[in-house]
Amino acid sequence: MTTGKATIHRLATGVPGLDEVLGGGLPEFSFNLIAGTPGCGKTTLAHQIMFALATPERPALYFTVLGEPPLKMLRYQQQFDFFELDRLNKSIRFINLAEDMVGGDLDKVLSRIVEEVEARGPGLVFVDSFRSVILASQGEGHSFLSLQRFIQNLGVLMTSWQATTFLIGEYFTESEPNPIFTVADGLIWLRQSVQGNSMVRKLEIMKMRGQPTLPGLHTFRINSAGLQVFAPPQLPALTEPDIDTEAHSRLLTGVPGLDAMLGGGLPRGYSLLVAGPSGSGKSVLASAFLMEGARCGETGVIAAFEQRPKRSRGRGLADLIDSGRVGVVDTRAPGLSVDEIAQLLIAEIARLKATRVVIDSLSGFELALAPTFRADYREALARLVSALASTGVTVLMTSELEDRFNDLRFSPYGTAFLTDAIIVQRYIEVGSRLERVMAVVKVRASAHSSALHLFSIDDEGIQVGEMLAGYEGLLGGKPSRRPSLDEHPNGAADG
């Protein structure tokens, strides 16, 4: 006789990003351990899941042992948005096992849990802190085998009652000998560390039977809404780019002379790196790019890591931000990770149906990250660029470079290869004055100008001048003559 495969129903945890890391949600009727050091967010995570899942048809029992008294715990948990006071003693009930733990009698504790579960028929059971059960039993001389039997019996009983169970415990390393690690169907480990002035929190799904989870450490943040997990953006499948380079599929940058240098504008869906030293006009170009999109009826998103957009980028962009046509990703939170920024950007793109994105700048971006995230910055940035590309947006990123005349580079991170197009802005000395020049270094699969052009910045933005004749290159040398910007105020860029 053949039987079909058992179907495991997955529960939505109510924690943003956690279901993706779990591989689709939490298996119903599973026996799980939420572990980590004190203060890392274990109890908050348990409460957030409980309030998301508990219903009159699937009530929750929350057993507290020798940890915080229920009243003290609830006082602080009420500060979170997910907490609903009117659900207490209805779909959610708290039970204190402190008296049952006196003497460390595991059989007595198990009997009390069985009594409450049989009386109330919960679909969700939480034991916090389960670590206290272990310590109390060890203190009274109970053997490792009795503890193992207690855990196995508890797991079997919860499964037979069709209850999804969570044991919350303070554990410092996963190498501690403990039978719960073996018996548990799922093991969610929370970690935290202080790096500089930032608190960095990470979550790892060390075990989840019956489903593939996202491997590795995933950053999370605790705010007034509870936990938010930032899963890494998923890379799209490797395929040949299907980008039409006809004029109608190109975006105007807001700088006509530059559009001519690009061969008619920037192909839609491309990523553009604008590299140059401080003050060369990178942020001005980024603002022009977003404002041109608004003139064409498009919406945009900016993540500014150096200057606040409303203060320093002109009234035009500030008006677009105030009117909601350009969204701003908040980059002031301490301890940022690349995955967190990616999630925030993608969410804002979806909200506004944006077609243009600006990241200004990669240099400020790196400095905004917590130190632990800088080691794999290049790899994470590749995921970010690919994830943004998969949404179909056109991306402009700026990169701060020292103006070294004997060192031609476009990115201090070796990430220039990630982008489809590169524009470099430089200073040159002409007649004891510094002049700005720009060049299009590459536009993938598209013809473009390779000439150097002088440009200036005025109240109207960037004005591209004529081609710089007789110059020996970006690495040094002097022009054969000083071109006149007055004679060609709008520039006559070659195509």
Coordinates of C-alpha atoms in Angstrom, one line a residue:
M1 CA 0.0 0.0 0.0
T2 CA 1.4 3.4 -0.9
T3 CA 0.7 6.6 0.9
G4 CA 1.2 10.2 -0.1
K5 CA 3.8 12.5 1.4
A6 CA 2.9 14.2 4.6
T7 CA 2.0 17.8 4.1
I8 CA 3.6 20.3 6.5
H9 CA 1.7 23.5 6.9
R10 CA 3.9 26.5 7.4
L11 CA 2.9 29.3 9.8
A12 CA 3.7 33.0 9.0
T13 CA 5.7 34.2 12.0
G14 CA 4.7 37.9 11.7
V15 CA 8.4 38.9 11.8
P16 CA 9.4 40.8 8.7
G17 CA 12.1 38.8 6.8
L18 CA 12.1 35.8 9.1
D19 CA 9.8 33.6 6.9
E20 CA 12.1 34.1 4.0
V21 CA 15.1 33.0 6.1
L22 CA 13.1 30.0 7.4
G23 CA 12.4 28.9 3.9
G24 CA 8.7 29.8 3.8
G25 CA 7.6 30.0 7.4
L26 CA 7.6 27.9 10.6
P27 CA 6.5 24.3 10.4
E28 CA 3.3 23.8 12.3
F29 CA 3.5 21.4 15.3
S30 CA 7.3 21.7 15.4
F31 CA 9.4 21.7 18.6
N32 CA 11.7 24.7 18.5
L33 CA 14.4 26.3 20.6
I34 CA 15.1 30.1 20.5
A35 CA 18.6 30.5 22.0
G36 CA 21.1 33.2 22.6
T37 CA 22.8 35.4 25.1
P38 CA 21.0 37.7 27.6
G39 CA 19.4 40.8 26.0
C40 CA 19.7 39.6 22.4
G41 CA 15.9 39.6 21.8
K42 CA 14.8 36.1 22.5
T43 CA 11.7 37.0 24.6
T44 CA 10.7 39.8 22.2
L45 CA 10.9 37.4 19.2
A46 CA 8.8 34.8 21.1
H47 CA 6.1 37.4 22.0
Q48 CA 6.1 38.8 18.4
I49 CA 5.5 35.3 17.0
M50 CA 2.9 34.5 19.7
F51 CA 0.8 37.7 19.0
A52 CA 1.0 37.0 15.2
L53 CA -0.2 33.4 15.5
A54 CA -2.5 33.2 18.5
T55 CA -6.2 33.1 17.8
P56 CA -9.3 31.9 19.7
E57 CA -9.1 28.7 17.6
R58 CA -5.3 28.4 18.2
P59 CA -4.7 29.8 21.7
A60 CA -1.3 30.3 23.2
L61 CA 0.1 29.3 26.6
Y62 CA 3.2 31.2 27.8
F63 CA 4.9 29.4 30.7
T64 CA 7.4 31.5 32.7
V65 CA 9.9 29.7 35.0
L66 CA 12.6 31.4 37.0
G67 CA 13.2 34.2 34.7
E68 CA 11.3 37.5 34.7
P69 CA 7.9 37.5 36.5
P70 CA 5.0 37.7 34.0
L71 CA 3.9 41.2 35.2
K72 CA 7.4 42.6 34.8
M73 CA 7.8 41.0 31.4
L74 CA 4.4 42.2 30.1
R75 CA 5.2 45.8 31.3
Y76 CA 8.1 46.0 28.9
Q77 CA 6.5 44.0 26.1
Q78 CA 3.6 46.3 26.0
Q79 CA 5.9 49.0 24.5
F80 CA 6.0 47.1 21.2
D81 CA 3.4 47.7 18.4
F82 CA 2.5 44.0 18.1
F83 CA 1.3 43.8 21.8
E84 CA -2.5 43.7 22.2
L85 CA -3.6 43.9 25.8
D86 CA -7.2 42.8 25.2
R87 CA -6.0 39.4 24.0
L88 CA -4.6 38.4 27.4
N89 CA -6.5 35.7 29.1
K90 CA -8.5 35.1 25.9
S91 CA -6.3 33.8 23.1
I92 CA -3.1 34.3 25.1
R93 CA -2.6 33.2 28.7
F94 CA 0.5 33.4 30.9
I95 CA 1.3 30.8 33.6
N96 CA 4.1 31.1 36.2
L97 CA 5.9 27.8 37.0
A98 CA 8.2 29.3 39.6
E99 CA 6.6 27.3 42.5
D100 CA 6.7 24.1 40.5
M101 CA 10.4 24.5 39.9
V102 CA 11.2 24.5 43.7
G103 CA 13.4 21.5 44.3
G104 CA 14.2 21.1 40.6
D105 CA 11.6 18.3 40.3
L106 CA 11.3 17.8 36.5
D107 CA 8.4 15.4 36.8
K108 CA 6.5 18.0 38.8
V109 CA 7.2 20.6 36.2
L110 CA 6.1 18.3 33.4
S111 CA 2.9 17.3 35.2
R112 CA 1.9 21.0 35.6
I113 CA 2.6 21.7 31.9
V114 CA 0.5 18.6 31.0
E115 CA -2.3 19.7 33.3
E116 CA -2.5 23.2 31.7
V117 CA -2.2 21.9 28.2
E118 CA -4.9 19.3 28.6
A119 CA -7.2 21.9 30.3
R120 CA -6.8 24.6 27.7
G121 CA -5.9 22.8 24.4
P122 CA -3.4 25.4 23.1
G123 CA -2.0 25.4 19.6
L124 CA 1.0 27.3 20.7
V125 CA 3.2 26.7 23.8
F126 CA 6.1 28.8 25.0
V127 CA 8.5 28.0 27.9
D128 CA 10.6 30.9 29.0
S129 CA 13.3 30.5 30.3
F130 CA 13.9 26.8 29.5
R131 CA 17.5 27.3 30.6
S132 CA 16.2 27.9 34.1
V133 CA 14.7 24.4 34.1
I134 CA 18.1 22.9 33.2
L135 CA 20.0 24.9 35.9
A136 CA 17.4 24.1 38.6
S137 CA 17.5 20.3 37.8
Q138 CA 21.3 20.3 37.8
G139 CA 21.4 22.1 41.1
E140 CA 19.4 19.3 42.7
G141 CA 21.6 16.6 41.4
H142 CA 19.3 15.3 38.6
S143 CA 21.2 13.3 36.0
F144 CA 21.7 14.1 32.4
L145 CA 19.5 11.1 31.5
S146 CA 16.6 12.5 33.5
L147 CA 16.9 15.8 31.8
Q148 CA 17.1 14.1 28.4
R149 CA 14.0 12.1 29.3
F150 CA 12.1 15.2 30.4
I151 CA 12.9 16.9 27.1
Q152 CA 12.0 13.9 24.9
N153 CA 8.7 13.4 26.8
L154 CA 7.8 17.1 26.5
G155 CA 8.5 17.0 22.8
V156 CA 6.4 13.9 22.2
L157 CA 3.5 15.3 24.3
M158 CA 3.5 18.6 22.4
T159 CA 3.5 16.9 19.1
S160 CA 0.7 14.5 20.0
W161 CA -1.3 17.5 21.2
Q162 CA -0.6 19.2 17.9
A163 CA 1.0 22.2 19.5
T164 CA 3.7 24.3 18.0
T165 CA 6.2 24.7 20.8
F166 CA 9.0 27.2 21.6
L167 CA 11.6 26.8 24.4
I168 CA 13.4 30.1 25.1
G169 CA 16.8 29.7 26.7
E170 CA 20.0 31.6 27.4
Y171 CA 22.9 29.8 25.7
F172 CA 26.3 31.3 25.0
T173 CA 27.7 28.7 22.5
E174 CA 26.1 26.0 20.4
S175 CA 28.9 23.6 21.6
E176 CA 27.3 23.3 25.1
P177 CA 26.3 19.7 25.6
N178 CA 22.5 19.7 25.7
P179 CA 19.9 17.1 24.6
I180 CA 17.5 19.9 23.5
F181 CA 19.8 20.6 20.5
T182 CA 19.2 17.1 19.3
V183 CA 15.5 16.8 20.1
A184 CA 14.5 20.2 18.7
D185 CA 13.0 20.3 15.2
G186 CA 14.1 23.9 14.9
L187 CA 17.0 25.9 16.4
I188 CA 16.9 29.7 16.0
W189 CA 20.1 31.3 17.4
L190 CA 20.3 35.1 18.1
R191 CA 23.6 36.8 18.5
Q192 CA 24.7 40.3 19.4
S193 CA 27.9 42.3 19.7
V194 CA 29.0 45.8 20.3
Q195 CA 31.3 47.2 17.6
G196 CA 32.3 50.8 18.0
N197 CA 29.2 52.7 18.8
S198 CA 26.9 50.2 17.1
M199 CA 25.0 47.2 18.5
V200 CA 25.1 44.5 15.8
R201 CA 22.4 41.8 16.0
K202 CA 22.4 38.6 13.9
L203 CA 20.2 35.6 13.6
E204 CA 21.0 32.1 12.4
I205 CA 18.7 29.2 11.6
M206 CA 21.0 26.4 12.7
K207 CA 18.4 23.7 12.2
M208 CA 14.9 23.4 10.8
R209 CA 13.7 20.0 9.9
G210 CA 11.9 19.3 6.7
Q211 CA 12.7 22.5 4.8
P212 CA 15.7 24.4 3.3
T213 CA 16.6 27.6 5.1
L214 CA 18.8 30.4 4.1
P215 CA 22.3 29.6 5.4
G216 CA 24.5 32.0 7.3
L217 CA 24.0 34.9 9.7
H218 CA 21.3 37.4 8.9
T219 CA 21.2 40.9 10.5
F220 CA 18.1 42.0 12.4
R221 CA 17.1 45.2 14.2
I222 CA 14.7 45.7 17.1
N223 CA 12.5 48.8 17.0
S224 CA 9.1 49.8 18.2
A225 CA 7.5 47.3 15.8
G226 CA 9.6 44.4 17.2
L227 CA 12.2 42.4 15.2
Q228 CA 12.9 42.9 11.6
V229 CA 15.2 40.4 9.8
F230 CA 17.2 41.5 6.8
A231 CA 17.6 38.5 4.5
P232 CA 20.2 38.9 1.8
P233 CA 18.7 40.0 -1.6
Q234 CA 18.4 37.0 -3.9
L235 CA 20.5 37.1 -7.0
P236 CA 18.6 36.7 -10.2
A237 CA 19.4 33.8 -12.6
L238 CA 22.4 34.5 -14.8
T239 CA 21.0 35.3 -18.2
E240 CA 22.2 37.4 -21.1
P241 CA 21.0 41.0 -20.6
D242 CA 18.0 41.8 -22.8
I243 CA 18.4 45.6 -23.1
D244 CA 17.3 47.4 -26.2
T245 CA 19.8 50.2 -26.9
E246 CA 17.5 52.1 -29.2
A247 CA 17.0 55.8 -28.3
H248 CA 13.5 55.3 -27.1
S249 CA 14.7 52.9 -24.3
R250 CA 17.2 55.3 -22.9
L251 CA 16.9 57.6 -20.0
L252 CA 18.0 61.2 -20.0
T253 CA 20.3 62.2 -17.2
G254 CA 19.2 65.8 -16.8
V255 CA 22.5 67.0 -18.4
P256 CA 22.0 67.3 -22.2
G257 CA 25.7 67.4 -23.0
L258 CA 26.3 64.2 -21.0
D259 CA 23.4 62.5 -22.8
A260 CA 25.2 63.2 -26.1
M261 CA 28.4 61.8 -24.7
L262 CA 26.5 58.6 -23.6
G263 CA 25.2 58.1 -27.1
G264 CA 21.7 59.4 -26.5
G265 CA 21.3 58.8 -22.7
L266 CA 21.7 55.9 -20.3
P267 CA 20.1 52.6 -21.4
R268 CA 17.2 51.8 -19.2
G269 CA 17.9 49.2 -16.5
Y270 CA 21.6 50.0 -16.4
S271 CA 23.8 50.7 -13.4
L272 CA 26.0 53.8 -13.6
L273 CA 29.0 54.6 -11.5
V274 CA 30.0 58.3 -11.3
A275 CA 33.5 58.5 -9.8
G276 CA 35.4 61.6 -8.9
P277 CA 37.1 63.6 -6.1
S278 CA 35.3 65.8 -3.5
G279 CA 33.4 68.7 -5.0
S280 CA 33.7 67.5 -8.6
G281 CA 29.9 67.5 -9.1
K282 CA 28.8 63.9 -8.4
S283 CA 25.9 64.7 -6.1
V284 CA 24.8 67.5 -8.5
L285 CA 24.6 64.9 -11.3
A286 CA 22.7 62.5 -9.1
S287 CA 20.1 65.2 -8.2
A288 CA 19.8 66.1 -11.9
F289 CA 19.2 62.4 -12.7
L290 CA 16.3 62.2 -10.2
M291 CA 14.8 65.6 -11.2
E292 CA 14.9 64.6 -14.9
G293 CA 13.0 61.5 -14.1
A294 CA 10.3 63.5 -12.3
R295 CA 10.0 65.7 -15.4
C296 CA 9.4 62.6 -17.4
G297 CA 6.7 61.4 -15.0
E298 CA 8.9 58.9 -13.2
T299 CA 9.4 58.4 -9.5
G300 CA 12.8 57.8 -7.8
V301 CA 14.5 56.7 -4.6
I302 CA 17.7 58.1 -3.0
A303 CA 19.9 56.7 -0.3
A304 CA 22.2 59.6 0.8
F305 CA 25.1 58.7 3.1
E306 CA 26.9 62.0 3.1
Q307 CA 24.5 64.9 2.8
R308 CA 20.9 65.1 3.8
P309 CA 18.9 65.5 0.6
K310 CA 16.6 68.3 1.7
R311 CA 19.4 70.5 3.1
S312 CA 22.0 70.4 0.5
R313 CA 20.7 69.4 -2.9
G314 CA 18.6 72.4 -3.9
R315 CA 15.0 73.2 -3.6
G316 CA 14.0 71.2 -6.7
L317 CA 14.9 67.8 -5.3
A318 CA 13.6 68.9 -1.8
D319 CA 10.2 69.7 -3.4
L320 CA 10.1 66.2 -5.1
I321 CA 10.9 64.6 -1.7
D322 CA 8.2 66.6 0.1
S323 CA 5.7 65.7 -2.6
G324 CA 6.5 62.0 -2.4
R325 CA 7.8 61.7 -6.0
V326 CA 11.3 60.9 -4.6
G327 CA 11.6 58.6 -1.7
V328 CA 14.4 58.7 0.9
V329 CA 15.9 55.7 2.5
D330 CA 16.9 56.5 6.1
T331 CA 20.6 55.9 6.4
R332 CA 21.1 57.4 9.9
A333 CA 20.5 54.2 11.9
P334 CA 23.7 52.9 13.6
G335 CA 25.1 49.5 12.7
L336 CA 23.8 49.3 9.1
S337 CA 24.4 46.2 7.0
V338 CA 24.3 46.0 3.2
D339 CA 21.4 43.6 3.3
E340 CA 19.4 46.0 5.5
I341 CA 20.0 48.9 3.0
A342 CA 19.0 46.5 0.1
Q343 CA 15.7 45.6 1.8
L344 CA 14.9 49.2 2.5
L345 CA 15.7 50.3 -1.0
I346 CA 13.7 47.4 -2.6
A347 CA 10.7 48.2 -0.3
E348 CA 10.8 51.9 -1.2
I349 CA 11.1 51.0 -4.9
A350 CA 8.0 48.8 -4.6
R351 CA 6.0 51.4 -2.7
L352 CA 6.7 54.2 -5.2
K353 CA 6.9 52.0 -8.3
A354 CA 10.2 53.8 -8.8
T355 CA 12.3 53.6 -11.9
R356 CA 15.4 55.5 -10.8
V357 CA 17.6 54.9 -7.8
V358 CA 20.6 56.9 -6.5
I359 CA 23.1 55.7 -3.9
D360 CA 25.3 58.7 -2.9
S361 CA 27.9 57.7 -2.1
L362 CA 29.6 54.3 -1.9
S363 CA 32.3 55.8 0.2
G364 CA 29.8 57.1 2.7
F365 CA 27.9 53.9 2.5
E366 CA 30.9 51.9 3.7
L367 CA 31.5 54.3 6.6
A368 CA 27.9 54.0 7.7
L369 CA 28.3 50.2 8.0
A370 CA 29.2 48.5 11.3
P371 CA 32.8 47.4 11.2
T372 CA 31.9 43.7 11.0
F373 CA 30.1 44.2 7.6
R374 CA 33.0 45.9 5.9
A375 CA 35.0 42.7 5.6
D376 CA 32.6 41.3 3.0
Y377 CA 31.6 44.7 1.6
R378 CA 32.5 43.9 -2.0
E379 CA 30.6 40.7 -2.1
A380 CA 27.6 42.3 -0.4
L381 CA 27.6 45.2 -2.8
A382 CA 27.5 42.8 -5.7
R383 CA 24.3 41.3 -4.2
L384 CA 22.9 44.8 -3.8
V385 CA 23.6 45.9 -7.4
S386 CA 22.2 42.6 -8.8
A387 CA 19.1 42.7 -6.6
L388 CA 18.4 46.3 -7.7
A389 CA 18.9 45.3 -11.3
S390 CA 16.4 42.5 -11.0
T391 CA 13.7 45.1 -10.1
G392 CA 14.3 46.8 -13.5
V393 CA 15.3 50.2 -12.0
T394 CA 18.1 52.3 -13.4
V395 CA 20.8 52.9 -10.7
L396 CA 23.2 55.8 -10.4
M397 CA 26.0 55.3 -7.7
T398 CA 28.7 57.8 -6.8
S399 CA 32.1 57.0 -5.6
E400 CA 34.6 59.3 -3.9
L401 CA 38.1 59.1 -5.3
E402 CA 41.4 60.9 -4.6
D403 CA 42.5 62.9 -7.6
R404 CA 45.8 61.2 -8.2
F405 CA 47.3 61.9 -11.6
N406 CA 49.5 58.8 -11.5
D407 CA 46.7 56.4 -10.5
L408 CA 43.7 55.9 -12.7
R409 CA 41.0 54.1 -10.7
F410 CA 37.2 54.4 -10.7
S411 CA 36.4 52.7 -7.4
P412 CA 38.5 52.2 -4.2
Y413 CA 36.8 48.8 -3.7
G414 CA 37.5 47.2 -7.0
T415 CA 33.8 47.2 -7.7
A416 CA 33.7 49.1 -11.0
F417 CA 33.2 45.9 -12.9
L418 CA 29.8 45.5 -11.3
T419 CA 28.4 48.5 -13.2
D420 CA 27.2 48.8 -16.8
A421 CA 28.5 52.3 -17.3
I422 CA 31.2 54.6 -15.8
I423 CA 31.6 58.3 -15.8
V424 CA 34.7 59.8 -14.4
Q425 CA 35.0 63.4 -13.2
R426 CA 38.5 65.0 -12.6
Y427 CA 40.3 68.2 -11.9
I428 CA 43.0 69.6 -14.2
E429 CA 45.2 72.6 -13.8
V430 CA 44.9 75.2 -16.6
G431 CA 46.5 78.6 -16.3
S432 CA 46.9 78.3 -12.5
R433 CA 43.2 77.4 -12.2
L434 CA 41.5 74.1 -11.5
E435 CA 39.0 73.1 -14.1
R436 CA 36.6 70.2 -14.1
V437 CA 36.6 67.6 -16.8
M438 CA 34.5 64.5 -17.4
A439 CA 34.6 61.5 -19.6
V440 CA 32.5 58.4 -20.3
V441 CA 34.7 55.4 -19.6
K442 CA 32.3 52.7 -20.6
V443 CA 28.7 52.0 -21.6
R444 CA 28.3 48.3 -21.9
A445 CA 27.1 47.1 -25.4
S446 CA 26.7 50.7 -26.6
A447 CA 28.7 53.3 -28.6
H448 CA 29.7 56.3 -26.6
S449 CA 32.1 59.3 -26.7
S450 CA 35.6 58.7 -25.3
A451 CA 36.5 62.4 -25.4
L452 CA 37.3 64.6 -22.4
H453 CA 34.9 67.5 -21.9
L454 CA 35.2 70.5 -19.7
F455 CA 32.2 71.2 -17.6
S456 CA 31.0 73.8 -15.1
I457 CA 28.4 74.0 -12.4
D458 CA 26.0 76.9 -12.1
D459 CA 22.5 77.6 -10.7
E460 CA 21.0 75.5 -13.5
G461 CA 23.2 72.5 -12.7
I462 CA 26.0 70.9 -14.8
Q463 CA 26.9 72.6 -18.1
V464 CA 29.1 70.5 -20.4
G465 CA 31.5 72.4 -22.5
E466 CA 33.5 71.6 -25.6
M467 CA 35.9 68.7 -26.0
L468 CA 39.3 69.3 -24.4
A469 CA 41.7 69.4 -27.4
G470 CA 45.4 68.5 -27.3
Y471 CA 45.3 67.1 -23.8
E472 CA 47.6 64.1 -23.1
G473 CA 45.2 62.2 -21.0
L474 CA 43.8 61.9 -17.5
L475 CA 47.1 60.9 -16.0
G476 CA 48.8 64.2 -16.6
G477 CA 50.0 66.7 -19.2
K478 CA 48.7 70.1 -20.3
P479 CA 46.2 71.2 -23.0
S480 CA 47.6 72.7 -26.1
R481 CA 45.2 75.6 -25.5
R482 CA 42.6 76.6 -23.0
P483 CA 39.1 76.1 -24.4
S484 CA 36.7 78.9 -24.1
L485 CA 33.5 78.0 -22.1
D486 CA 32.1 81.4 -23.0
E487 CA 32.2 80.6 -26.7
H488 CA 30.4 77.3 -26.1
P489 CA 28.2 77.8 -23.1
N490 CA 26.1 74.7 -23.7
G491 CA 28.8 72.5 -25.1
A492 CA 29.0 70.7 -28.3
A493 CA 29.7 67.2 -27.2
D494 CA 30.5 64.6 -29.8
G495 CA 28.2 61.6 -30.1

